[in-house]
Tab-separated table of N, CA and C in Angstrom:
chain	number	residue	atom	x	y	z
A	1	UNK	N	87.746	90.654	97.530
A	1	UNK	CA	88.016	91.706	98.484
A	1	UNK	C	89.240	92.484	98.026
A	2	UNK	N	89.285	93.876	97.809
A	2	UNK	CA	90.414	95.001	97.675
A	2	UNK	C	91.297	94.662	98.131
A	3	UNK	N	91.161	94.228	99.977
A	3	UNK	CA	92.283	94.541	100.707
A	3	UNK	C	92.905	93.163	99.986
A	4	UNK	N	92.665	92.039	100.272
A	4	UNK	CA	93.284	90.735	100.211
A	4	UNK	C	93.717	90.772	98.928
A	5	UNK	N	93.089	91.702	97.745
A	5	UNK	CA	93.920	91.372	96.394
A	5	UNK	C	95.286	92.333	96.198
A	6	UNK	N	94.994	93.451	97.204
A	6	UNK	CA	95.914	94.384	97.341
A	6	UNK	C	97.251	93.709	98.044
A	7	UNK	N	97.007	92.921	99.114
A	7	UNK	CA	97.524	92.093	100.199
A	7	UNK	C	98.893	91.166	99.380
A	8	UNK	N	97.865	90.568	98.746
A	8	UNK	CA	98.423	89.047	97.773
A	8	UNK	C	99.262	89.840	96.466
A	9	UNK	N	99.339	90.778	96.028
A	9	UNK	CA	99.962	91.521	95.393
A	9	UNK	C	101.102	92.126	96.083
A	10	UNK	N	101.086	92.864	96.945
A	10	UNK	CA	102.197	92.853	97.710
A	10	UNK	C	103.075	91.540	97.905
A	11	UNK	N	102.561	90.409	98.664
A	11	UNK	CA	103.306	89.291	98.967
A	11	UNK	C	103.999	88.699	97.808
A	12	UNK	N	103.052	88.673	96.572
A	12	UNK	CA	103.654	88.068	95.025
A	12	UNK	C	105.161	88.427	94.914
A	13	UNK	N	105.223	90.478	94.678
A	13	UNK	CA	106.340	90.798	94.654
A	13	UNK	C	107.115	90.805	95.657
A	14	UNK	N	107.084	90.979	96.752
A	14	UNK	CA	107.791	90.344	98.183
A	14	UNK	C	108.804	89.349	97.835
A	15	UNK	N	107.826	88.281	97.706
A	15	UNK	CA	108.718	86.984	97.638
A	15	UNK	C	109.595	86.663	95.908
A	16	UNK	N	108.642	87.355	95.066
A	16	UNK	CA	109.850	87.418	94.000
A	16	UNK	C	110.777	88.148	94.107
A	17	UNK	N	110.988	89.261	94.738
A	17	UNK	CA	111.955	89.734	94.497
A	17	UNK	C	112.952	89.452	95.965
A	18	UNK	N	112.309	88.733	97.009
A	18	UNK	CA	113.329	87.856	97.671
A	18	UNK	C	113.782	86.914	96.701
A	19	UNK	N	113.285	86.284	96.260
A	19	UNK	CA	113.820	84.642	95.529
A	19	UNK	C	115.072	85.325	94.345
A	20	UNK	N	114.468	86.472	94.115
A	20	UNK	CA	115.555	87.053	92.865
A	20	UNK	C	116.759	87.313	93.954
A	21	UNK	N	116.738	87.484	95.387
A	21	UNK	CA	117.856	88.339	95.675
A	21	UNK	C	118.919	86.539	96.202
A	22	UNK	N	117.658	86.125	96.832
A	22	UNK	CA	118.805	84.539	97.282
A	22	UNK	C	119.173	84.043	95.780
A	23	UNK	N	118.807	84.267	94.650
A	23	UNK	CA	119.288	83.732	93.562
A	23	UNK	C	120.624	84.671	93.373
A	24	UNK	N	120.507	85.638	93.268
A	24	UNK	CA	121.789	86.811	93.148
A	24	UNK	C	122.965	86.285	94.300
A	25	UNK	N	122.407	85.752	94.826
A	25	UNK	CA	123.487	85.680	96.245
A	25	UNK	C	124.168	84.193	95.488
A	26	UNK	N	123.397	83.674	95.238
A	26	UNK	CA	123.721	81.856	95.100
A	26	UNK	C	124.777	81.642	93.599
A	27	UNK	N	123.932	82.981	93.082
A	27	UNK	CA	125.542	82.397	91.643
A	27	UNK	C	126.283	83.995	91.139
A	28	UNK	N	126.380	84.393	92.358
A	28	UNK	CA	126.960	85.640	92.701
A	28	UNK	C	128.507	84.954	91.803
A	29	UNK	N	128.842	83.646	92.485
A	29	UNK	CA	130.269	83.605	92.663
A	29	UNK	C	130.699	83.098	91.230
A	30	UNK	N	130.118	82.772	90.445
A	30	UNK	CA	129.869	81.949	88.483
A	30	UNK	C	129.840	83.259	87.894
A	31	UNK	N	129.413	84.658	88.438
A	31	UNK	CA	129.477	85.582	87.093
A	31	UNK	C	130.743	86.430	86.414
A	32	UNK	N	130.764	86.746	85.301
A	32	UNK	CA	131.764	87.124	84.953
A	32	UNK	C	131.975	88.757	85.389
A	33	UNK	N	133.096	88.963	85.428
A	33	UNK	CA	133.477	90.314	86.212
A	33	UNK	C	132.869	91.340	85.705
A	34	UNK	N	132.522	91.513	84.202
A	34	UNK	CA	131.867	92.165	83.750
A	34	UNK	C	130.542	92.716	84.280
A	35	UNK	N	129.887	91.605	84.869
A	35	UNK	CA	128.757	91.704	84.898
A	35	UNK	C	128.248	91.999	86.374
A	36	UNK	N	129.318	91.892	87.094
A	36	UNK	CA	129.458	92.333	88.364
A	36	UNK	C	128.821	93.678	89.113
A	37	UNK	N	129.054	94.174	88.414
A	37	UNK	CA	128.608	95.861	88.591
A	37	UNK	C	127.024	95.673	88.453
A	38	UNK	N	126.499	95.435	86.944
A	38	UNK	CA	125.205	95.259	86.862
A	38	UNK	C	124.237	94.724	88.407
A	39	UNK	N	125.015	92.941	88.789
A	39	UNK	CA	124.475	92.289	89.477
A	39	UNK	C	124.598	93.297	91.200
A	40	UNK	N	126.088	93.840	91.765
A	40	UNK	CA	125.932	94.760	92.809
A	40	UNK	C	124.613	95.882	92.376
A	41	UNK	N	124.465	96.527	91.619
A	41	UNK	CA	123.415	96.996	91.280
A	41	UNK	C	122.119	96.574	91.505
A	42	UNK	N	121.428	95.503	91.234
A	42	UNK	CA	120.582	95.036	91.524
A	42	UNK	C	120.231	94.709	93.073
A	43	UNK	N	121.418	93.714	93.377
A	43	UNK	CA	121.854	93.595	94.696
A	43	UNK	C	120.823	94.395	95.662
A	44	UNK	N	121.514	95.271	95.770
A	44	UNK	CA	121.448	96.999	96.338
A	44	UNK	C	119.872	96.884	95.878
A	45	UNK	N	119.074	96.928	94.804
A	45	UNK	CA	117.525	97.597	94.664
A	45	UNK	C	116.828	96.778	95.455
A	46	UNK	N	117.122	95.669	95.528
A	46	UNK	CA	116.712	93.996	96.335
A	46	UNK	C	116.813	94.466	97.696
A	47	UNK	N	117.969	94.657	98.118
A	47	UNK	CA	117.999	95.136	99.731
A	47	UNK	C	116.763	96.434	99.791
A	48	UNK	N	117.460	97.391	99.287
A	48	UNK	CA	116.557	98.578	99.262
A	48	UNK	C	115.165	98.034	99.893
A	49	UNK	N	114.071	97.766	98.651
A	49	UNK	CA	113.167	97.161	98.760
A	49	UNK	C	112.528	96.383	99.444
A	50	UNK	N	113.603	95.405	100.031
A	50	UNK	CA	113.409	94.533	101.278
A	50	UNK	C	113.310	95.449	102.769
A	51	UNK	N	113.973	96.516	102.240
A	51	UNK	CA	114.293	97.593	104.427
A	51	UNK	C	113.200	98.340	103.879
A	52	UNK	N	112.743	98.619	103.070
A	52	UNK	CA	111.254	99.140	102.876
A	52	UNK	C	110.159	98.286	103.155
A	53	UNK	N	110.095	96.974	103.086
A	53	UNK	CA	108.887	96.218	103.101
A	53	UNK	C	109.601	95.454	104.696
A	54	UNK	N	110.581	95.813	105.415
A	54	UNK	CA	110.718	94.852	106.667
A	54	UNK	C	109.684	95.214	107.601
A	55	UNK	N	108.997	96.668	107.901
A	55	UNK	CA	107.557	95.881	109.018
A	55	UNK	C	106.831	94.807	108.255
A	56	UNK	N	106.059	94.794	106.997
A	56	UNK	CA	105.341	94.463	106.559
A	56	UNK	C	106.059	92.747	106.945
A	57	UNK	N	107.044	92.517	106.087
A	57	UNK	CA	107.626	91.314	106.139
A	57	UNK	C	107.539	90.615	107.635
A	58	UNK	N	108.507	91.225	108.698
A	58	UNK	CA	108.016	90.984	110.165
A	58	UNK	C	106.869	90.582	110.778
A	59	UNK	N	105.484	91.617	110.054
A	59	UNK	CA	104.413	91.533	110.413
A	59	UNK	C	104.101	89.689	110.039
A	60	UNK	N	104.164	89.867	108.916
A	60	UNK	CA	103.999	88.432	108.494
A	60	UNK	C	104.216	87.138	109.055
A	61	UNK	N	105.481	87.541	109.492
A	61	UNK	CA	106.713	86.447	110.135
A	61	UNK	C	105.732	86.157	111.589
A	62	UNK	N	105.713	87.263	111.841
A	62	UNK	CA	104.643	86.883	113.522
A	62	UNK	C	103.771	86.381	113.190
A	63	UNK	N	102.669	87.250	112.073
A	63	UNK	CA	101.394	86.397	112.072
A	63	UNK	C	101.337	84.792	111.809
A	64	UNK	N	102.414	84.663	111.183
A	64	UNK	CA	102.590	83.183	110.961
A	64	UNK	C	103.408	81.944	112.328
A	65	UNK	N	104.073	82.690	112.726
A	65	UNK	CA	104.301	82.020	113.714
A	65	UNK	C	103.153	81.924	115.176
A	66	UNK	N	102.705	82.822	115.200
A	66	UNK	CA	101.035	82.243	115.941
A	66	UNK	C	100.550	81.713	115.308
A	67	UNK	N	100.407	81.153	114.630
A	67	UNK	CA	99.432	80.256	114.311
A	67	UNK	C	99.968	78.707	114.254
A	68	UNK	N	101.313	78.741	114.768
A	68	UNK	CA	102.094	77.833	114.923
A	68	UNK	C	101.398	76.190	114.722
A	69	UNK	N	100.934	75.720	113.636
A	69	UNK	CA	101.312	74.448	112.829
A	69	UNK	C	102.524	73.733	112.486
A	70	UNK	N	102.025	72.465	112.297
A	70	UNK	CA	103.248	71.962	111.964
A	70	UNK	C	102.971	70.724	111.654
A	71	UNK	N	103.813	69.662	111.014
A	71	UNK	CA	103.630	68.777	110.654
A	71	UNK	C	102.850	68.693	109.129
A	72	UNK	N	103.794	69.516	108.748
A	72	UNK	CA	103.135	69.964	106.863
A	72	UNK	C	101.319	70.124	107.126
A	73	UNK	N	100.983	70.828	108.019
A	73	UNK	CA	99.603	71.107	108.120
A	73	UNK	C	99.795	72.322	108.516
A	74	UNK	N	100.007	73.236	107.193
A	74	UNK	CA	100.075	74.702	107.441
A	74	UNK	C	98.938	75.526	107.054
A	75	UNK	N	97.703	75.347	106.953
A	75	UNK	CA	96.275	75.397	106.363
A	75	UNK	C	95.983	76.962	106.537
A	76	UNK	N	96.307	77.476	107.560
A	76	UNK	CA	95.947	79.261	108.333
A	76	UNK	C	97.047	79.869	107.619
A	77	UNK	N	98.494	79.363	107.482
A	77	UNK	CA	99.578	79.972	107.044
A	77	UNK	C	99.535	80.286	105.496
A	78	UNK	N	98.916	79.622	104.835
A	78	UNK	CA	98.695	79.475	103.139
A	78	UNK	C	97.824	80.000	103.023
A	79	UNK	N	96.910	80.090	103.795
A	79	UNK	CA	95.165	81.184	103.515
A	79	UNK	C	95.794	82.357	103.664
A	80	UNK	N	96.921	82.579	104.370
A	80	UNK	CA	97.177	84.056	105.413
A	80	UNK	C	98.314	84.370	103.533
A	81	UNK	N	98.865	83.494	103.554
A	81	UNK	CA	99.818	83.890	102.338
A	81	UNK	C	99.340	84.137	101.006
């Protein structure tokens, strides 16, 4: 299906480029000053990107919380992801 490959493509980069931004955050404080600028740079495209995709993201966040599982039996939440 279009939509769902279109869907799952969106989410791919979603969450990589969340995981890139909690990684930026996490050894923010190890880089050398130099490189500082580069990493605020990025920073910044990460946010960007993220206040562009926040309905979408939100949307998500709800759809997943109706369907409220639990107990590592997240079966609707992983089909939906």
């Amino acid at each position: 299906n279009i939509v769902n490959s279109t869907e799952e493509t969106v989410m791919r980069n979603l969450l990589r480029t969340f995981l890139i931004f909690i990684l930026l955050i996490l050894f923010n404080h190890s880089i050398y000053p130099f490189q500082r600028e580069e990493i605020d740079k990025l920073k910044k495209e990460v946010i960007n990107y993220i206040e562009k995709k926040k309905d979408l993201i939100i949307s998500m966040g709800d759809s997943i919380w109706e369907y409220a599982e639990t107990g590592l039996k997240e079966y609707k939440s992983v089909r939906f992801l």
